XYZ file of C-alpha atoms in Angstrom:
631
model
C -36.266 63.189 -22.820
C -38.383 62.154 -25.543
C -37.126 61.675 -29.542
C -39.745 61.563 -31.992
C -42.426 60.083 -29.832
C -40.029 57.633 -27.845
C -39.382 58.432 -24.605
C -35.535 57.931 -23.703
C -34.272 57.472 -20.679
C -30.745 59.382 -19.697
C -27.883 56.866 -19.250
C -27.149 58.591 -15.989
C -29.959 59.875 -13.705
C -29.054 61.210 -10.525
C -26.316 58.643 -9.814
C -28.579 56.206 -7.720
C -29.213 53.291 -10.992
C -25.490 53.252 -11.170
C -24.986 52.827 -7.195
C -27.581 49.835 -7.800
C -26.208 48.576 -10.348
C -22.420 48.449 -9.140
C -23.911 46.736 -5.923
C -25.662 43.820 -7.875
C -22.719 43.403 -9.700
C -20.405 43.202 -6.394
C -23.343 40.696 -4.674
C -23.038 38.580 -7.736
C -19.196 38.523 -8.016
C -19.732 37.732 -4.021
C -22.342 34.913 -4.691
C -20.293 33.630 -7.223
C -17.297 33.700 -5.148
C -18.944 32.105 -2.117
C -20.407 29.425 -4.293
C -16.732 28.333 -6.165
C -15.116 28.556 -2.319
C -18.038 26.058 -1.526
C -17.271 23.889 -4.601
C -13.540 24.091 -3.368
C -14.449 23.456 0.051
C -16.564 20.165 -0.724
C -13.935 18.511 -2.920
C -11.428 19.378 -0.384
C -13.797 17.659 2.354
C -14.198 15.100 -0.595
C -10.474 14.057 -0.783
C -9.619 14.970 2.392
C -12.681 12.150 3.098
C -10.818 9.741 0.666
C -7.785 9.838 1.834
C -8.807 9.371 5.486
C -10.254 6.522 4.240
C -6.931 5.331 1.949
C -5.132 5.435 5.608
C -7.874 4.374 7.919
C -7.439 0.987 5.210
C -3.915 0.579 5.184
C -3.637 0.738 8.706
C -6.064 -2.107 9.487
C -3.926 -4.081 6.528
C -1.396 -3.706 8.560
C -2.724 -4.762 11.614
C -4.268 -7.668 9.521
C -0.848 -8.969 8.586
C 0.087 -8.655 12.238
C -2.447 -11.029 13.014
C -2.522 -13.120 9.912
C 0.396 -15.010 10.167
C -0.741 -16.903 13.780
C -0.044 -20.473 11.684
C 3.548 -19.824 11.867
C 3.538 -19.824 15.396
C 2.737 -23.969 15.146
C 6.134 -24.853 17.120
C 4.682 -23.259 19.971
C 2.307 -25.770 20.546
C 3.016 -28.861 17.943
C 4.702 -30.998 20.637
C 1.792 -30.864 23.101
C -0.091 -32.198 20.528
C 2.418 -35.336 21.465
C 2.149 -34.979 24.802
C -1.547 -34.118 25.429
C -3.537 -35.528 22.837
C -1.470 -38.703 22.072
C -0.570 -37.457 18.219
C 1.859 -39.557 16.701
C 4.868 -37.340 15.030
C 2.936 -38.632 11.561
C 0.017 -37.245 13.290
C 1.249 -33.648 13.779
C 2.822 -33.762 10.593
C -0.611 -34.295 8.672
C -2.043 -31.129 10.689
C 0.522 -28.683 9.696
C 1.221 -29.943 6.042
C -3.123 -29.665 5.519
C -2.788 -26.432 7.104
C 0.132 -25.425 4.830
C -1.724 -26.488 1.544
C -4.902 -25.412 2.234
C -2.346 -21.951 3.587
C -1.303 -21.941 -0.646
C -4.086 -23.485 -2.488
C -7.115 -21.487 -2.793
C -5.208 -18.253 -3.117
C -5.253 -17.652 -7.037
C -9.053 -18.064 -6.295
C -9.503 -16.018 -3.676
C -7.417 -13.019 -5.397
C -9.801 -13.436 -8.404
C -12.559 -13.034 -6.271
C -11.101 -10.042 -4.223
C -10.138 -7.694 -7.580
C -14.489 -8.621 -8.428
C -15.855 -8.184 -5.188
C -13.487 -6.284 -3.462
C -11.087 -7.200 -0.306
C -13.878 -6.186 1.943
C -15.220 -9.572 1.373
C -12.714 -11.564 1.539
C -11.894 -10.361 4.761
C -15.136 -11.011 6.291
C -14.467 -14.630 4.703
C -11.171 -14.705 6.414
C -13.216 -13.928 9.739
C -15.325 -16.819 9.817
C -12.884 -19.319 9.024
C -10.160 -18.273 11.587
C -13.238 -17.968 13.895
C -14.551 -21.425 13.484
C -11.111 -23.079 12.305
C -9.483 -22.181 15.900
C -12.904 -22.460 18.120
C -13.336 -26.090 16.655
C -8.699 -26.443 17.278
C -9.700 -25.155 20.922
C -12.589 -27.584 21.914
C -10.735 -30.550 19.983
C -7.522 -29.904 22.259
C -9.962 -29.536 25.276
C -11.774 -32.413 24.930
C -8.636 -34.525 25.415
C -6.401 -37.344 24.079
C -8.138 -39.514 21.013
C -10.336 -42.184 21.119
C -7.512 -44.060 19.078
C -5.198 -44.027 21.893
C -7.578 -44.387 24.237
C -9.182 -41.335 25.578
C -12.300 -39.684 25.721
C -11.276 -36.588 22.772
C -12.123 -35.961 19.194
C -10.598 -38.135 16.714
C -7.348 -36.358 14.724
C -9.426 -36.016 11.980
C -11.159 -32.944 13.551
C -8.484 -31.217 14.112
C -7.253 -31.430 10.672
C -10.366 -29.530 9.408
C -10.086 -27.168 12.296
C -6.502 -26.199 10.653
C -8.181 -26.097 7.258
C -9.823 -23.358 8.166
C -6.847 -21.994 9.913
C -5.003 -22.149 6.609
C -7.387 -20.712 4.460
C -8.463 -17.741 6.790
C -4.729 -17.077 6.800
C -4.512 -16.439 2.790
C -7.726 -14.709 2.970
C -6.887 -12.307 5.127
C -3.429 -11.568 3.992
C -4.418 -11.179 0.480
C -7.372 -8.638 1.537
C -4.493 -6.776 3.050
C -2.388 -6.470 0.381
C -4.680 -6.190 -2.546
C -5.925 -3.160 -0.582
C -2.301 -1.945 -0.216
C -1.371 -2.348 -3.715
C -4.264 -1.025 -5.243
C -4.578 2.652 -2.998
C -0.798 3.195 -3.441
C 0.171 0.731 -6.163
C 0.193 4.126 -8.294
C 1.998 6.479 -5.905
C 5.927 7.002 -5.452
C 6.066 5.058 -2.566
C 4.881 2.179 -3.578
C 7.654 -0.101 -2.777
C 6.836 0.680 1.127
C 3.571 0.819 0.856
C 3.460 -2.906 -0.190
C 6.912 -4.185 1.748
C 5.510 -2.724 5.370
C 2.174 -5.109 5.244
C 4.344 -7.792 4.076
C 6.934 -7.185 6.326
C 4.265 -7.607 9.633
C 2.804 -10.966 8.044
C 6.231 -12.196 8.634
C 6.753 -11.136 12.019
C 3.157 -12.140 13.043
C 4.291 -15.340 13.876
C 6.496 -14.195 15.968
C 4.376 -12.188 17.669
C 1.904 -14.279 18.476
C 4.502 -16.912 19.896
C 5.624 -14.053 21.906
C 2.093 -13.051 22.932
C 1.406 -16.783 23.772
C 4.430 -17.337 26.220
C 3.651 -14.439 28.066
C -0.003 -14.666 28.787
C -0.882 -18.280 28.691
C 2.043 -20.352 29.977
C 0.875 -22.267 32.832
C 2.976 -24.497 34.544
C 3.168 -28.337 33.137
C 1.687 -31.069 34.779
C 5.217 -32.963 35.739
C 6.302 -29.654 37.913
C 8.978 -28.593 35.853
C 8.869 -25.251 33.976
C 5.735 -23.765 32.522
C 4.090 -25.041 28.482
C 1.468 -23.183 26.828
C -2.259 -23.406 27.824
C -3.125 -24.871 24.101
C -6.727 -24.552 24.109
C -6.856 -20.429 25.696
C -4.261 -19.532 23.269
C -6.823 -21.358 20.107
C -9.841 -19.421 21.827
C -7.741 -16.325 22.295
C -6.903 -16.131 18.509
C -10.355 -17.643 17.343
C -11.614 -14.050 18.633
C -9.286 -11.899 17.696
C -9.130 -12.905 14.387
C -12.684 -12.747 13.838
C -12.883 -8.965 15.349
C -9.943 -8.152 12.573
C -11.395 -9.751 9.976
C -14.962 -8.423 10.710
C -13.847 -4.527 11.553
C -11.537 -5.409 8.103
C -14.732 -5.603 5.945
C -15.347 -2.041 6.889
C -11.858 -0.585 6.436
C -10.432 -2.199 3.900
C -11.838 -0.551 0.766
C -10.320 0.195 -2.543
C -10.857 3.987 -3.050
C -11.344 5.393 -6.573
C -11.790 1.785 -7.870
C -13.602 3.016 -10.827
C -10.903 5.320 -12.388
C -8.771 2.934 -11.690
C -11.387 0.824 -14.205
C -11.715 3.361 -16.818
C -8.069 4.157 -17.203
C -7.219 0.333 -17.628
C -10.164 0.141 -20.082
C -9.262 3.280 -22.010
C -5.568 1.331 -22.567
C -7.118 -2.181 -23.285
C -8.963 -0.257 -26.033
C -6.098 2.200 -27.539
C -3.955 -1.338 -27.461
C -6.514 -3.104 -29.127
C -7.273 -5.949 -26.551
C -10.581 -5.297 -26.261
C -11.449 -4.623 -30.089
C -10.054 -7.686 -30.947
C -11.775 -10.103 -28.706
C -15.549 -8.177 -29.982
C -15.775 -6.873 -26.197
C -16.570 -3.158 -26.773
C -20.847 -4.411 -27.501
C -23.042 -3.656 -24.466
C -24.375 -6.494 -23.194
C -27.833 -8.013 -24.899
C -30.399 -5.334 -23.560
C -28.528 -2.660 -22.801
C -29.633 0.450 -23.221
C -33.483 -0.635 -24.291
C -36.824 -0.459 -22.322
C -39.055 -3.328 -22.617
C -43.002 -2.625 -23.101
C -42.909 -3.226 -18.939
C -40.902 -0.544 -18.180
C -42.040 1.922 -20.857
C -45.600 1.369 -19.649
C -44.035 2.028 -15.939
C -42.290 4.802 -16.930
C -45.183 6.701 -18.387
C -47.286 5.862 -14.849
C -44.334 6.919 -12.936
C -41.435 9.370 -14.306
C -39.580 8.722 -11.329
C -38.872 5.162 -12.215
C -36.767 6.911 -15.625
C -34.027 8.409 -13.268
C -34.120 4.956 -10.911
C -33.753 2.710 -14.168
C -30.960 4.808 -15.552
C -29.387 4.483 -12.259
C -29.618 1.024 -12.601
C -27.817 1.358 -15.648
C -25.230 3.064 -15.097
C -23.981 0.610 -12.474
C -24.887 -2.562 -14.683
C -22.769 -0.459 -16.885
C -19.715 -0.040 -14.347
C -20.156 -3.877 -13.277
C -20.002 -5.275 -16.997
C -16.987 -2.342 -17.992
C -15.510 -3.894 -14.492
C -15.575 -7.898 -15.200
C -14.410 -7.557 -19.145
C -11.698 -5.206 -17.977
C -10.502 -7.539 -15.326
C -10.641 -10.717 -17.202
C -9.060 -9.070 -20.674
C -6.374 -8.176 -18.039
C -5.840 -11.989 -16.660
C -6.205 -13.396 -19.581
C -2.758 -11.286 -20.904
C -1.282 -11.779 -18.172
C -1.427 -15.489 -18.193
C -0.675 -15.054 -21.934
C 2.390 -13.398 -20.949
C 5.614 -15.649 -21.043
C 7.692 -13.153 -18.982
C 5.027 -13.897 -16.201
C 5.772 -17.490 -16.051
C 9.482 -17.023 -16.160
C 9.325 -14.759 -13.432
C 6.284 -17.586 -11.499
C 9.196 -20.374 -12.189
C 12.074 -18.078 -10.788
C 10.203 -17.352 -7.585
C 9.028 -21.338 -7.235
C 13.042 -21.880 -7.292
C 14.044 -19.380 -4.604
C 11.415 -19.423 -2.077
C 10.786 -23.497 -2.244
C 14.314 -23.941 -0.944
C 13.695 -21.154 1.998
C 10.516 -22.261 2.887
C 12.340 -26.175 3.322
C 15.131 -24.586 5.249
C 12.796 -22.695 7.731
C 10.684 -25.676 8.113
C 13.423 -28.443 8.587
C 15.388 -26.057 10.675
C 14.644 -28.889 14.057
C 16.270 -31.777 12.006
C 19.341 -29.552 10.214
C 20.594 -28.296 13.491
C 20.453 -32.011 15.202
C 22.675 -32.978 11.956
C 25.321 -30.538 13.038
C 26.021 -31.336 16.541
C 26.357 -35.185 17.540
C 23.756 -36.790 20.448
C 27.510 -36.605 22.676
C 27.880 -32.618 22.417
C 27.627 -31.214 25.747
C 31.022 -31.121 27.212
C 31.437 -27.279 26.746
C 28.889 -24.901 25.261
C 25.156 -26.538 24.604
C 24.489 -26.056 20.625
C 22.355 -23.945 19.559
C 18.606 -23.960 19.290
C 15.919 -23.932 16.353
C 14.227 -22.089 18.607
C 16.474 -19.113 17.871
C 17.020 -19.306 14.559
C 13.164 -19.186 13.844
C 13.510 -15.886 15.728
C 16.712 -14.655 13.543
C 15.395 -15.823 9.991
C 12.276 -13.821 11.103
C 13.833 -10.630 11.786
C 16.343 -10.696 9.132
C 13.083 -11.422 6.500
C 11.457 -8.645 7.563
C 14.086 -6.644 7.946
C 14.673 -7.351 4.152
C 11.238 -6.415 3.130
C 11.288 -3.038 4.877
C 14.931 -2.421 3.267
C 13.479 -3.871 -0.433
C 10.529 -1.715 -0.630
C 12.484 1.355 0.625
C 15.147 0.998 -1.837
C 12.543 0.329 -4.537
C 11.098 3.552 -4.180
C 14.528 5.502 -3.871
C 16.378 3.421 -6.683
C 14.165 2.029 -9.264
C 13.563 4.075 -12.299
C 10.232 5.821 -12.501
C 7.363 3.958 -14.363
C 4.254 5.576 -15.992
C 0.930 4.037 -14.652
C -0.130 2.712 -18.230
C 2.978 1.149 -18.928
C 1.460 -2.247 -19.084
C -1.533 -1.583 -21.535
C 0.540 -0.038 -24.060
C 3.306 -2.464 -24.365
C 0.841 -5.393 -23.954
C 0.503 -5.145 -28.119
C 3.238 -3.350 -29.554
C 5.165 -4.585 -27.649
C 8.603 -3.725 -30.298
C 7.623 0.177 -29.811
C 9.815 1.985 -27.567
C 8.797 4.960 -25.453
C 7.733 7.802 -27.016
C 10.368 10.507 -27.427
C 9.404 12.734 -24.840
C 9.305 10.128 -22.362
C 12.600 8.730 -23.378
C 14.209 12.039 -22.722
C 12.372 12.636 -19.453
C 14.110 9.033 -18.511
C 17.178 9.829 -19.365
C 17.674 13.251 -17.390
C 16.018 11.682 -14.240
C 18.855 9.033 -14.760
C 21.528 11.810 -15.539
C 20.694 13.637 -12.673
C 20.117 10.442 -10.226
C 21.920 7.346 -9.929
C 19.327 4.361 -10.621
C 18.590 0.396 -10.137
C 16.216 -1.679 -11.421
C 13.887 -3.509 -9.353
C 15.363 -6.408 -11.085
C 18.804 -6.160 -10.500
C 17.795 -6.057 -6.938
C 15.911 -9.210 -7.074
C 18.396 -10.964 -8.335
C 20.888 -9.592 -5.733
C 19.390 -11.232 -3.473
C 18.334 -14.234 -4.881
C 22.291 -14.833 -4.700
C 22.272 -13.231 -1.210
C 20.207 -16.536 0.052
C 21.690 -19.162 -2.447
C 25.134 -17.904 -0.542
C 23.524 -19.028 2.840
C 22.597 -22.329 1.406
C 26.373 -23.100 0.194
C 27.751 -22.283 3.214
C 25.544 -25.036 4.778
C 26.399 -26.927 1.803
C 30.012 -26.731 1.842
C 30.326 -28.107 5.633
C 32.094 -24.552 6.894
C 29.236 -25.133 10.186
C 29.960 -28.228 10.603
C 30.519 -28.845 14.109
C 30.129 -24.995 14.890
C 26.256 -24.625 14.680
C 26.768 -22.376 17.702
C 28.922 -20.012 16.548
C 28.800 -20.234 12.767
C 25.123 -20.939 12.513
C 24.018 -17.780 12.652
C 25.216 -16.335 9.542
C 23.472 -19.550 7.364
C 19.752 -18.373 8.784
C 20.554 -14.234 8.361
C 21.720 -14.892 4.601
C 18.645 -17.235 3.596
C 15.886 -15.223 5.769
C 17.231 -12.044 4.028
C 17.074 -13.760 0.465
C 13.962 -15.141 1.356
C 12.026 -11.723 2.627
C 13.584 -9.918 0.254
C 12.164 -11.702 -2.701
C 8.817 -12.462 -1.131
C 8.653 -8.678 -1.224
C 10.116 -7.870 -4.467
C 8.227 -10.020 -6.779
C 4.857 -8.323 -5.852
C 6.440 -5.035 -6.378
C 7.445 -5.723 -9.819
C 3.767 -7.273 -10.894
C 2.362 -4.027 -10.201
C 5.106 -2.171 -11.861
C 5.249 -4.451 -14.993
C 1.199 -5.241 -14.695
C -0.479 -2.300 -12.945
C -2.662 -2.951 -9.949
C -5.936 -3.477 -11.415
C -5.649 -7.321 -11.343
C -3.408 -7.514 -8.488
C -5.154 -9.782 -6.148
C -5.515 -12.851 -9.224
C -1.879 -11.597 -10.469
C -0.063 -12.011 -7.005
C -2.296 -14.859 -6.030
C -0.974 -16.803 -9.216
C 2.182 -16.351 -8.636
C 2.352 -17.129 -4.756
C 0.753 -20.163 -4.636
C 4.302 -21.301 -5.771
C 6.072 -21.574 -2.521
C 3.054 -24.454 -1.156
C 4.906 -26.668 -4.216
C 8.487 -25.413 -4.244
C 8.326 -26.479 -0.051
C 6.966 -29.478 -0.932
C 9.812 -30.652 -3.561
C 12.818 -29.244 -1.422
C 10.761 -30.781 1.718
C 10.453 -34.042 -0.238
C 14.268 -33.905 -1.290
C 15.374 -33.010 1.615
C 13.723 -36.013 3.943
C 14.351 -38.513 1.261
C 18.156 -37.623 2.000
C 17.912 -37.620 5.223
C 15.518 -40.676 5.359
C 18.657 -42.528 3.721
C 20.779 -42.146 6.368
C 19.134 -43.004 8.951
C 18.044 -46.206 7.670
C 21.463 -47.137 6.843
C 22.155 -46.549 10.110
C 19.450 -48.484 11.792
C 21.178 -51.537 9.700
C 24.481 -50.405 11.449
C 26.014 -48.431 8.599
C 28.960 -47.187 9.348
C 30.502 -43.174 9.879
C 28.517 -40.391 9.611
C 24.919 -41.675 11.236
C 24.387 -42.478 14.843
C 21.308 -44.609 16.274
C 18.961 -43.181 19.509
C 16.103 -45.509 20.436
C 14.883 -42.916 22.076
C 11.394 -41.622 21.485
C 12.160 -38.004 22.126
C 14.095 -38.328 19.091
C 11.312 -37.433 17.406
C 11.593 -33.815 18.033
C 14.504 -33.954 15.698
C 13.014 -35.401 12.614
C 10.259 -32.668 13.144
C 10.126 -30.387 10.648
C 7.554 -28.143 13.072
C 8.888 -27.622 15.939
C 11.217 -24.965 17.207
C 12.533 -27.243 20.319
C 12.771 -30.468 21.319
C 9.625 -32.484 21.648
C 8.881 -34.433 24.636
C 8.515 -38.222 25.222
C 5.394 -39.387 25.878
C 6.866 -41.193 28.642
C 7.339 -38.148 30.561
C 3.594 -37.256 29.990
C 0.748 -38.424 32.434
C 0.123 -40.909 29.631
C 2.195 -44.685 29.629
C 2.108 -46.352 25.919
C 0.878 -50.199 25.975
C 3.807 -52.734 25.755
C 2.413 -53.744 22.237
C 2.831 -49.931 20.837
C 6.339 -49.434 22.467
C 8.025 -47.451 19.644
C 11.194 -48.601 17.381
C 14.434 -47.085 17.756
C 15.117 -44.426 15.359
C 17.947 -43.259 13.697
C 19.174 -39.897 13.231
C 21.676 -39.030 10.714
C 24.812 -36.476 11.731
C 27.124 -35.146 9.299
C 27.227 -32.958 6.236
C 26.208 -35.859 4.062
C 22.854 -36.109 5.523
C 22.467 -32.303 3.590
C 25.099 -31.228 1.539
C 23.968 -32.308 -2.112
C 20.320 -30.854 -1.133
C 21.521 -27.673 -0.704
C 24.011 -27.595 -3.268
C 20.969 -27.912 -5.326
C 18.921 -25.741 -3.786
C 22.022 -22.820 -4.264
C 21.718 -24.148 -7.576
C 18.401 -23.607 -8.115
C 18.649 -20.030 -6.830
C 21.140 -19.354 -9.730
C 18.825 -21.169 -12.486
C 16.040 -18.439 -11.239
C 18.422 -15.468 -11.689
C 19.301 -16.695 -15.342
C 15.281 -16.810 -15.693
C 14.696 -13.851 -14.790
C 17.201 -11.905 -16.741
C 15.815 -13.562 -19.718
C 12.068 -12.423 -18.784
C 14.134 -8.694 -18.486
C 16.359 -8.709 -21.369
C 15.659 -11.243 -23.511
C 13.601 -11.205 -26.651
C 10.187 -9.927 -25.914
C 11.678 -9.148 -22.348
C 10.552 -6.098 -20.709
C 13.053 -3.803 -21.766
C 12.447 -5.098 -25.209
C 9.324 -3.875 -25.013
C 9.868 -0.766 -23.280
C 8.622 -1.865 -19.663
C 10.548 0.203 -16.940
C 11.398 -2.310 -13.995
């Protein structure tokens, strides 16, 4: 058809263009179909990859706690020490209190270092001091008695730093573990569990390994009698295994979506004005800029463009990273709520850590030296066992009612209340919270802190108030379920309610603040505690009278341990015969509820001065509720 000189073409010809047509347009909606199923299908694969790898990690935390905890498992093998290598009780003492402090000390550094470098690290740190720190325990123990008491073996000294590496591998690895925890389902609904299940194995590790330890290296003791634990297999047995963890734990345990994790705590800082205020939203000096170098190198190779803005992108995320995490410990250390809840925590778990350590010496000042006509009295041995199952049974039932309980908190919680910190919730929020608690009954992760905080001051003033006096057998029992289950139960709270109250971002230098407490509250209660103690039995080695009895007995020393589970042996009894000139003084031992009852009258105390604390940090002025912080 043609129209004034233009030749038009019909809209419809025979049928066949529009065939063609409709069959493009069907292969394109089919391309385009395939190709969105493919996007779908990658980030699928994607997550599905992430999550494997958010599991894959928090089962080897678990399994890292399991391990982690070997050091508690000292009482196994502190009296050989005695026995085998000559230690003085002094001696032994020095090992386990190094290994305690270095256990406590370095941990606010090593959780900074973990939230920078990520736990990864620190757990391949953790390997090579367990590693060394038990090979070097397991050829010190080999090599024999000291030279000080006259044998062939390394001097005590060795095995001290042996046990410094011991204690610091320890912290290492459990804080990889549960920095790792906290930050891949610190956000989730379950994160009560998700951190009180890692926690919960770190204290049953000990017993674990004790267990593991009886059973597969007992050999039978030199005098005959019974079987004792092959010391330097059981060091060389957990020098490897704790290496393998800690080396297979540099793989696995990875934080996954760190960096959105970054950008929404930055994107907070900066709507609270944290960052604006301290002149920390300018790039670093050369940012963004060529030099003449790289322009020149740029122009020879455009390649080298994309590389260098690769390059800058992650100097970008590094720098965003570090000013994010340090705006975020520096208001956290700001924060007075923070040391409120540090003090409360120093006052509750000092006292339980003193208990569970002393637990030799408290038991020998219930039953009298005489006892023995009916029933023996009970042993420390299996009370280590039930404050160890009722802690972790604690955790396990903390976290879970966490999660079921507490009232929901929003994951930016902590950045916006850092600064206004009179505003309450927005409206909407507020009457999202108050249907949830309409429809649900609800408790504050606070309220069950403090619950029991009282749970394990109650243990201590039954102790206190001489009701198991005399009946350590059958009354006992109860003293060591009520503190272990205050004691776990806390241990496991208070990192729950950083994250809730201070997001998860800084967790590892947040929780590593705040637990370095216990190394000084078992310390003072330790200190109070022996002093006490101490007292008595050196009025009674000038023949005081009632309440303290006298045993010139070496093996008496396995009462004033504060290490062992059971009684520790005599040297007499060992192949080894003191010189006349080092024969040992009689010692006294105290019996009685005055060698205890005003320390843990103050320790119950104590426990009550920590719940007043913390209801201030919660309800006090510029508390969290005051500032609209759901615990």
């Amino acid at each position: 058809m043609k129209s004034d000189g233009i030749e038009r073409l019909p809209l419809l010809d025979d049928g066949e263009g529009a065939a063609e047509d409709s069959d493009d347009i069907l292969s394109l909606k089919g391309f385009l179909r395939d190709g969105y199923r493919g996007v779908e299908s990658a980030k699928q694969a994607w997550q599905d990859r992430r999550d494997w790898q958010r599991y894959v990690g928090y089962a080897w935390a678990i399994l890292s706690c399991l391990c982690a905890g070997s050091l508690t498992a000292f009482s196994l093998y502190g009296h050989l020490f005695i026995s085998h290598l000559r230690y003085s009780q002094l001696d032994v003492n020095a090992v386990s209190i190094t290994a305690e402090l270095a256990m406590y000390l370095p941990v606010p550094f090593l959780g900074y270092a973990c939230d920078r470098y990520g736990p990864g690290v620190i757990s391949f740190i953790s390997s090579i001091l367990f590693g060394s720190g038990y090979l070097l325990a397991a050829l010190t123990y080999h090599s024999g008695p000291q030279a000080a008491a006259g044998g062939p073996g390394w001097p005590r000294a060795v095995m001290i730093v042996a046990f410094v590496g011991v204690g610091s591998g320890t912290c290492s690895m459990y804080l990889a573990a549960v920095t790792t925890c906290a930050k891949n389902f610190g956000r989730g609904r379950h994160k009560g569990l998700a951190l009180a299940l890692p926690i919960a194995a770190y204290g049953l590790s000990g017993m674990v390994q004790s267990q593991i330890g009886s059973w597969f290296f007992s050999e039978r003791a030199p005098n005959g009698k019974g079987q004792e634990l092959n010391v330097a297999s059981f060091f060389l047995y957990l020098s490897i295994l704790l290496f393998v963890v800690g080396i297979v734990g540099t793989f696995c345990l990875k934080i996954v979506d760190e960096k959105a994790l970054i950008e929404e705590a930055a994107e907070g800082l900066e709507r609270s004005g944290l960052i604006e205020d301290h002149g920390l939203l300018a790039s670093p000096a050369g940012y963004g800029t060529l030099t003449s170098e790289q322009t020149a190198a740029t122009a020879v190779n455009p390649l080298s463009r994309t590389q260098s803005a690769s390059d800058d992108a992650e100097t970008q995320d590094r720098w965003r990273k570090a000013l994010v995490l340090n705006a975020e410990t520096r208001r956290f250390l700001k924060d007075r709520t923070m040391w409120w809840l540090a003090a409360g925590f120093f006052l509750v778990i000092g006292p339980g850590e003193a208990f569970i350590n002393n637990l030799g010496t408290i038991i020998g000042t219930l039953t009298p030296s005489s006892y023995g006509t009916s029933a023996p009295p009970t042993s420390a041995a299996t009370h280590v066992s039930i404050v160890a199952v009722s802690s972790t049974l604690a955790r396990i039932l903390t976290g879970t009612l966490s999660d079921l309980l507490a009232p929901s908190a929003t994951h930016s919680q902590h950045l916006s209340s850092s600064v206004h910190s009179q505003l309450a919730l927005s409206t909407q929020e507020e009457q999202q919270q108050r249907r949830r608690r309409r429809r649900s009954f609800r408790l504050s992760r606070v309220v069950l802190l403090i619950f029991f905080a009282l749970v394990s001051s109650a243990g201590q003033a039954v102790l206190a108030s001489g009701l198991v006096q005399g009946h350590a057998a059958e009354r006992f029992w109860s003293v060591s379920a009520l503190i272990g289950t205050g004691y776990g139960a806390v241990f496991s709270m208070t990192p729950i309610i950083i994250s809730v109250i201070w997001g998860v971002e800084n967790f590892g230098t947040n929780w590593g603040v705040i637990v370095v407490m216990p190394a000084f509250g078992a310390t003072l209660w330790g200190s109070v505690y022996s002093a006490l103690y101490q007292a008595g039995a050196v009025a009674a080695s000038v023949g005081s009278a009632g309440g303290f009895i006298s045993d010139p007995s070496p093996s008496s020393l396995s009462s004033s341990s504060s290490l062992s589970s059971s009684s520790i042996p005599s040297p007499s009894n060992s192949t080894y015969q003191p010189q006349p000139q080092a024969q040992p003084q009689p010692l006294a031992l105290c019996f009685g509820k005055s060698c205890y009852n005003y320390t843990f009258w103050a320790m119950a105390a104590s426990g009550w001065v920590a719940c007043l604390m913390w209801l201030w940090a919660w309800k006090g002025p510029g508390g969290w509720t005051r500032r609209g912080i759901v615990v």
